[in-house]
mmCIF file of C-alpha atoms in Angstrom:
data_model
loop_
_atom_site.group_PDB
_atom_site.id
_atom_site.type_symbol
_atom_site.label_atom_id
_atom_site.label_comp_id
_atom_site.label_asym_id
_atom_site.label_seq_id
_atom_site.Cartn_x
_atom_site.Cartn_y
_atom_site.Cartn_z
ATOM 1 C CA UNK B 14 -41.325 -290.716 76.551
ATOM 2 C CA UNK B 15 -45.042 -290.493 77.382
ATOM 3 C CA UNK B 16 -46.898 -290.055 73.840
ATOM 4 C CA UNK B 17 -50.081 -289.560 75.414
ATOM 5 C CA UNK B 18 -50.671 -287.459 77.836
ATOM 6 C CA UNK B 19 -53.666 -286.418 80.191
ATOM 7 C CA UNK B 20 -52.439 -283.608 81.878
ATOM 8 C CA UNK B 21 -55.017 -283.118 84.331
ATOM 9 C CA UNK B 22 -55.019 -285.695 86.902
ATOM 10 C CA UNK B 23 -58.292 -285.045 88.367
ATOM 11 C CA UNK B 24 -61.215 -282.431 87.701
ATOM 12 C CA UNK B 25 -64.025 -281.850 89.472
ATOM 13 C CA UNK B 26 -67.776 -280.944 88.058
ATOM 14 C CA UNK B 27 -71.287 -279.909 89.314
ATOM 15 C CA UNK B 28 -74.354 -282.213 88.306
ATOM 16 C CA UNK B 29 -75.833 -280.825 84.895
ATOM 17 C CA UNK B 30 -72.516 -278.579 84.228
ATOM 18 C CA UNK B 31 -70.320 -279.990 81.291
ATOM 19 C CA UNK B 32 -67.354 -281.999 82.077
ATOM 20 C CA UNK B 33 -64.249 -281.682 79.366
ATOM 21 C CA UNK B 34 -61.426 -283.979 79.911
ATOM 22 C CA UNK B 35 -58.319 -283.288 77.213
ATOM 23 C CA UNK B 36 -55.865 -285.612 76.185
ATOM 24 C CA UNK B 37 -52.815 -284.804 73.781
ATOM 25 C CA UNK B 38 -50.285 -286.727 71.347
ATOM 26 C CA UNK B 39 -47.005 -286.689 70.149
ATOM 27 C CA UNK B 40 -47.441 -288.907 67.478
ATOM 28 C CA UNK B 41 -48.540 -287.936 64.015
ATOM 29 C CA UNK B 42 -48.544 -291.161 63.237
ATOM 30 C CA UNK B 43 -51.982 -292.242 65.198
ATOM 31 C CA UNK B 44 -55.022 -292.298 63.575
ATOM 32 C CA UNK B 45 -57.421 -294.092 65.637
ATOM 33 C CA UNK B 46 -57.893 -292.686 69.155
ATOM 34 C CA UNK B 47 -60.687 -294.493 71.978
ATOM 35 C CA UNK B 48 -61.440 -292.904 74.926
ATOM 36 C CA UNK B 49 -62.231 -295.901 78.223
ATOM 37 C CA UNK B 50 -63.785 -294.983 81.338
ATOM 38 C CA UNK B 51 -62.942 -296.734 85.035
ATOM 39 C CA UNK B 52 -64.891 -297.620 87.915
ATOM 40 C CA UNK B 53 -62.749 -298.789 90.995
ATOM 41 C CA UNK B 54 -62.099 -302.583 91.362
ATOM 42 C CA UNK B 55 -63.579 -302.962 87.754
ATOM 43 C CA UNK B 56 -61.452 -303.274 83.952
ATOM 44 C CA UNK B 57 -61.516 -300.334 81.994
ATOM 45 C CA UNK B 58 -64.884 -299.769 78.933
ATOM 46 C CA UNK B 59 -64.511 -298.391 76.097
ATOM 47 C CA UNK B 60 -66.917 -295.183 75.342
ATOM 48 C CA UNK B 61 -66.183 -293.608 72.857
ATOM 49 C CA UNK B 62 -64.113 -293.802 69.370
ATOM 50 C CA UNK B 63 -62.947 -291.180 66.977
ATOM 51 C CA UNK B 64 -60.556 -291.818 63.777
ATOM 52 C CA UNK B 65 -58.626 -289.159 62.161
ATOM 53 C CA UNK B 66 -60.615 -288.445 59.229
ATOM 54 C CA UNK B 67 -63.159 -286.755 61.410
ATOM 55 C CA UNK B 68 -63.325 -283.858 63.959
ATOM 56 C CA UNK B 69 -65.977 -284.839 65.745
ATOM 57 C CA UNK B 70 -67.877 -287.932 67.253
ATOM 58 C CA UNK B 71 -70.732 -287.902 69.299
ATOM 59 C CA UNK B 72 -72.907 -290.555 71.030
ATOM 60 C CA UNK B 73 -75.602 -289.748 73.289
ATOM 61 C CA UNK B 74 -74.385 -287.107 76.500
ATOM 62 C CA UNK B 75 -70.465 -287.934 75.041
ATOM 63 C CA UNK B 76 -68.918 -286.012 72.166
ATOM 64 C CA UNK B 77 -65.284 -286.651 71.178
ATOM 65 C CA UNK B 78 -63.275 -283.757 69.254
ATOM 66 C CA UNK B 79 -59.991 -284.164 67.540
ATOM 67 C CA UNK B 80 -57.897 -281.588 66.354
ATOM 68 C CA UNK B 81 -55.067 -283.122 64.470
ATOM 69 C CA UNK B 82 -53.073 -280.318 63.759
ATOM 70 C CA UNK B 83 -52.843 -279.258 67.318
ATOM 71 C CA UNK B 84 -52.656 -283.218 68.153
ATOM 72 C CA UNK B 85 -55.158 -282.693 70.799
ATOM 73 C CA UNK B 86 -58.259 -284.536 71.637
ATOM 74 C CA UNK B 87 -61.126 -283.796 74.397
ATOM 75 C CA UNK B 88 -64.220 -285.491 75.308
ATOM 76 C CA UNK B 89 -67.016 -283.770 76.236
ATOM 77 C CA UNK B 90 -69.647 -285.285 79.095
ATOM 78 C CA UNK B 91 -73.208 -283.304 78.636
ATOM 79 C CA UNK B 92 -74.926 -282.973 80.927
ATOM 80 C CA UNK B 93 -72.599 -284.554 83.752
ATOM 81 C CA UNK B 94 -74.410 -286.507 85.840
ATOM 82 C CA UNK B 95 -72.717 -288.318 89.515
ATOM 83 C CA UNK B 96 -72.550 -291.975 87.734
ATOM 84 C CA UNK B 97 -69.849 -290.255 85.381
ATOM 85 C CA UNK B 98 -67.637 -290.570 88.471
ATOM 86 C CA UNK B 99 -64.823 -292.608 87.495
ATOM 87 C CA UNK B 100 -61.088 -292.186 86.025
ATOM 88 C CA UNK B 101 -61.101 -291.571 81.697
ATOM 89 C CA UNK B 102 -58.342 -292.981 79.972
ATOM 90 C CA UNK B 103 -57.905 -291.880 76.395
ATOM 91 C CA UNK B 104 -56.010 -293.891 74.147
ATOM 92 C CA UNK B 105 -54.416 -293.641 70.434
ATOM 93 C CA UNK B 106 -53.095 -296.041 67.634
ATOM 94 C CA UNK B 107 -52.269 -296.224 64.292
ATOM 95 C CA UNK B 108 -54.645 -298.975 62.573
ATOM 96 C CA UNK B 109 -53.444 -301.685 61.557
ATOM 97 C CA UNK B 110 -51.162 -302.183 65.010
ATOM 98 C CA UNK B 111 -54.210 -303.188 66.988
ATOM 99 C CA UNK B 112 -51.922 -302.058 70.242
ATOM 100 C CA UNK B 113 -53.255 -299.140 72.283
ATOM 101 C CA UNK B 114 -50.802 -296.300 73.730
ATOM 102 C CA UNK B 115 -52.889 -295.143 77.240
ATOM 103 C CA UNK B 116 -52.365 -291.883 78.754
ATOM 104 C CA UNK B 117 -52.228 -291.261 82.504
ATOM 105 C CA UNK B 118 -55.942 -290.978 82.858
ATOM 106 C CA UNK B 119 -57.982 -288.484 84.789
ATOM 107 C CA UNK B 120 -60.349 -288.859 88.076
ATOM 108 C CA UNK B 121 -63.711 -286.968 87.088
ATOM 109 C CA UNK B 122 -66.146 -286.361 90.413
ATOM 110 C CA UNK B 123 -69.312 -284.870 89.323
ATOM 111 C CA UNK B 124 -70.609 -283.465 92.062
ATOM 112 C CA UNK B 125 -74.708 -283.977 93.405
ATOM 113 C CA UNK F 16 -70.062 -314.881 83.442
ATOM 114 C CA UNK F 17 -68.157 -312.225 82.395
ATOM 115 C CA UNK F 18 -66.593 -311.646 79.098
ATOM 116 C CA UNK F 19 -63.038 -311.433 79.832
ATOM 117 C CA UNK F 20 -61.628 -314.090 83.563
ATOM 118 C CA UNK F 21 -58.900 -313.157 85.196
ATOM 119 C CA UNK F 22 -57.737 -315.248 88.118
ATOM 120 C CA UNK F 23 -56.988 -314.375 90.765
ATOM 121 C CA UNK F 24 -58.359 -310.649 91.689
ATOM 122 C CA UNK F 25 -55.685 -310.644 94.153
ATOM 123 C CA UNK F 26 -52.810 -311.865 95.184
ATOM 124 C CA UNK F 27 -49.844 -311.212 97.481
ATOM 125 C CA UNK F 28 -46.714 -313.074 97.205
ATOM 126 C CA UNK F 29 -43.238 -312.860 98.662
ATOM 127 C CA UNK F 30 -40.228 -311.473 96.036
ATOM 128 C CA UNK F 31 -38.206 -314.267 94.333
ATOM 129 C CA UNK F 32 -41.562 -316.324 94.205
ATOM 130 C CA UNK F 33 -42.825 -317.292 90.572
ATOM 131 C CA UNK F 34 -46.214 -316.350 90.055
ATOM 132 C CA UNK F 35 -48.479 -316.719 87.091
ATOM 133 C CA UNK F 36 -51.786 -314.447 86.344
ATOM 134 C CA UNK F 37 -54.438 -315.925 83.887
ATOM 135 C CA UNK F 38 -57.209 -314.755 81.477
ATOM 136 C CA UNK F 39 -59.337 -316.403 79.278
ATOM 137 C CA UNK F 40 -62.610 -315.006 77.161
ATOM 138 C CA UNK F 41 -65.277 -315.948 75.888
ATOM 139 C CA UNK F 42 -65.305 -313.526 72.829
ATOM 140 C CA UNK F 43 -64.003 -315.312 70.045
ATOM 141 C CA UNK F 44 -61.169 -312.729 69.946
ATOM 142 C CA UNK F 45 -57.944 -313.697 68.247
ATOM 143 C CA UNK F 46 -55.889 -310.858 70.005
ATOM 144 C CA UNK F 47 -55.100 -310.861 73.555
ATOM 145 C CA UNK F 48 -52.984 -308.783 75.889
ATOM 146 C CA UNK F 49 -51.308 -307.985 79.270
ATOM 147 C CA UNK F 50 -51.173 -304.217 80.612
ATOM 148 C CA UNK F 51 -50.282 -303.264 83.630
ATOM 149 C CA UNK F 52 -51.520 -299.892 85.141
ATOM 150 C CA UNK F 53 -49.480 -297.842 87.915
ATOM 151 C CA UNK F 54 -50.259 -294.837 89.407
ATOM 152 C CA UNK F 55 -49.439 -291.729 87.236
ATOM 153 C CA UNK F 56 -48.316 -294.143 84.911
ATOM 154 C CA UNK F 57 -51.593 -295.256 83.038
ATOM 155 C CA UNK F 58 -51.751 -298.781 81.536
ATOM 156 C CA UNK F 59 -48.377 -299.855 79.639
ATOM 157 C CA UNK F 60 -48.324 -302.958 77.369
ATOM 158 C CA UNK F 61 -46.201 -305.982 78.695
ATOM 159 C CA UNK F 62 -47.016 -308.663 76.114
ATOM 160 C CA UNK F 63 -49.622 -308.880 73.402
ATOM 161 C CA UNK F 64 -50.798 -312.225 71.098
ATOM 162 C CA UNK F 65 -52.542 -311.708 67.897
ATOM 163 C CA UNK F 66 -52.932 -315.491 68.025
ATOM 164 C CA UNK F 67 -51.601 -318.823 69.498
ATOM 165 C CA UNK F 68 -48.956 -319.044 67.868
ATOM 166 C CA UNK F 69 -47.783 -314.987 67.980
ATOM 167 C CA UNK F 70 -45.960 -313.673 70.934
ATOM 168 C CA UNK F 71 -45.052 -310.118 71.127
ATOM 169 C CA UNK F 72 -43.274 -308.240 73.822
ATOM 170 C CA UNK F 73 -44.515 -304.698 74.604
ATOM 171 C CA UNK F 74 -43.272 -301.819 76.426
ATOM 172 C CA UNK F 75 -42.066 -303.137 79.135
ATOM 173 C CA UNK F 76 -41.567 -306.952 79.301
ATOM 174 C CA UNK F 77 -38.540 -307.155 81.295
ATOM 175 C CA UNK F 78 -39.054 -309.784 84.096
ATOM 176 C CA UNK F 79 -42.435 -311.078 82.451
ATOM 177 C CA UNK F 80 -42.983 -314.052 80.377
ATOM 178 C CA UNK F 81 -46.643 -315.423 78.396
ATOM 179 C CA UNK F 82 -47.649 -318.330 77.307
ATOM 180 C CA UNK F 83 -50.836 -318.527 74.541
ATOM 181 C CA UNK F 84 -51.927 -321.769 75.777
ATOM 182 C CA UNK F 85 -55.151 -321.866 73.130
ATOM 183 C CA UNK F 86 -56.848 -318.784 71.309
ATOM 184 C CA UNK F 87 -58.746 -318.370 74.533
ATOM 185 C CA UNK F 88 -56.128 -318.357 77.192
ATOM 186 C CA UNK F 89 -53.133 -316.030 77.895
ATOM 187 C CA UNK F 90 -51.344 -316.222 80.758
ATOM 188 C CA UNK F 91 -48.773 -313.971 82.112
ATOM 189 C CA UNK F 92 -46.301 -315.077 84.235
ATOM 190 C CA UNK F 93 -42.917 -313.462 87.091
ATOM 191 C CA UNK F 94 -40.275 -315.713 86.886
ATOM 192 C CA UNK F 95 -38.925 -313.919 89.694
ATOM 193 C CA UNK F 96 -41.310 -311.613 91.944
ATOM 194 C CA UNK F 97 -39.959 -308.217 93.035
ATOM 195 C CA UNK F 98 -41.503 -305.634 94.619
ATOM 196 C CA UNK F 99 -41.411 -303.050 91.656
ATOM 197 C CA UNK F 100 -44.014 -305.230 89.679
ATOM 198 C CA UNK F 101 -46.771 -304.613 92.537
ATOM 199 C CA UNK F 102 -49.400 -303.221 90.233
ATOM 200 C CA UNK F 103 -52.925 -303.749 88.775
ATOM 201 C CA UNK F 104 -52.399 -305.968 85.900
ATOM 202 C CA UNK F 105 -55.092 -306.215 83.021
ATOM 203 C CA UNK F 106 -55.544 -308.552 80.404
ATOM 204 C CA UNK F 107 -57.756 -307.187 76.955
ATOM 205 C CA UNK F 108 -58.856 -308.600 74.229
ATOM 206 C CA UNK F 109 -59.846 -307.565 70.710
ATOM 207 C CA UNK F 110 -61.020 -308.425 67.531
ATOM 208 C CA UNK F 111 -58.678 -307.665 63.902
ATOM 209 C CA UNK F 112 -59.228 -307.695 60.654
ATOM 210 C CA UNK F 113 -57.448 -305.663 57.415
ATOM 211 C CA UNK F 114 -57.989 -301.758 57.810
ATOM 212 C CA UNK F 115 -60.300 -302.474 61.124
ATOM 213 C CA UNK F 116 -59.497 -301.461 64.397
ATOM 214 C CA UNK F 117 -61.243 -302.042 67.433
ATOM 215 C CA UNK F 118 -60.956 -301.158 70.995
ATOM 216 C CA UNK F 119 -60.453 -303.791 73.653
ATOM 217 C CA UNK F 120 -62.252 -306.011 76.145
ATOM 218 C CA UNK F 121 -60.675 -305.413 79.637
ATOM 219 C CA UNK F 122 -61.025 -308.021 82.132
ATOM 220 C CA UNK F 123 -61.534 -306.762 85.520
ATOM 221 C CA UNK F 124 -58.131 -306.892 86.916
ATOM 222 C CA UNK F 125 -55.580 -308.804 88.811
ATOM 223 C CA UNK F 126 -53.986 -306.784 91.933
ATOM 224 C CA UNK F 127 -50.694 -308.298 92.596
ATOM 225 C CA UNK F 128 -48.387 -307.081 95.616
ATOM 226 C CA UNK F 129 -45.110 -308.205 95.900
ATOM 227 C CA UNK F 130 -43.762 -308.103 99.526
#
């Protein structure tokens, strides 16, 4: 039983467009959700964080939404620039467990 | 040097063999962990330590063993090689604390093939 799920496997952008990558949860029980971004031959980073008593999180070109009701999170990439290239796993917990369920991920090409 | 070892980056080795992967960090972090990550799959959990003397199995620890050898080092070891465990296996690390919760510290990956 897969509790969170990326959906999209792979999306593809042009340079300067917005990229939105969505993730969704079947657990109500999460309140702490990451999203990690991977290069090839490299460990995943973390990016960006949201917890549940906001909506929104934003850091630089990266904004994280979260819509608990709908248990649905999306993290937006503005502008989208080539170097964004990589696969985006997001990521959810309930603090206080300090372990990390992972979705699928998805492969974002921005493209020059 | 990087935050997070893991030895080796890659390895091939026959099924039946035992094999161990390692990690060790230079963080400071009390919690460690072992994920593995297969296509369409994502990461899943196979053991996690929240410290030397705390072993946890995750998801999927069938066929896997750890050993906390010091709050540093975690190591991950196949009794028993077969070829289903082929995958990129990741060790992370992170920092705890009451009512904090942090992301990880990935290391950069150990890809293991099973023949």
């Amino acid at each position: 039983d897969q509790q969170v799920k990326q959906n999209s496997p792979s999306l593809s952008v042009q340079e300067g467009r917005i990229s939105i990558l969505n993730c969704d949860y079947t657990n109500s029980m999460f309140d702490y959700f990451l999203w990690y971004k991977k290069y090839p031959a490299e460990g995943p980073t973390f990016l960006i964080s949201i917890s549940s008593i906001k909506d929104k999180n934003e850091d630089g070109r990266f904004t994280v939404f979260l819509n608990k009701s709908a248990k649905h999170l999306s993290l937006h990439i503005v502008p989208s620039q080539p170097g964004d290239s990589a696969v985006y796993f997001c990521a959810a917990s309930r603090i206080a467990t300090y372990k990390y369920i992972f979705g699928t991920g998805t492969r974002l090409k921005v493209l020059a | 040097d990087a935050d997070v070892t893991q030895t080796p980056r890659n390895r091939i080795t026959k099924t039946g063999k035992r094999i161990m992967l390692e990690c060790s960090q230079t963080k400071g972090h009390d919690r460690m962990y072992w994920y593995r990550q297969d296509p369409g799959l994502g990461l899943r959990l196979i053991y996690y330590s929240f410290d030397v003397k705390d072993i946890n199995k995750g998801e999927i620890s069938d066929g896997y063993s750890v050993s906390r050898q010091a709050q540093a080092k975690f190591s991950l070891s196949l009794e028993s090689a077969i070829p289903n465990q082929t995958a990129l296996y990741f060790c992370a690390t992170s920092v705890g604390g009451a009512g904090v919760n942090y992301g990880y510290t990935f290391g950069s990956g150990t890809r293991l093939t099973v023949v």
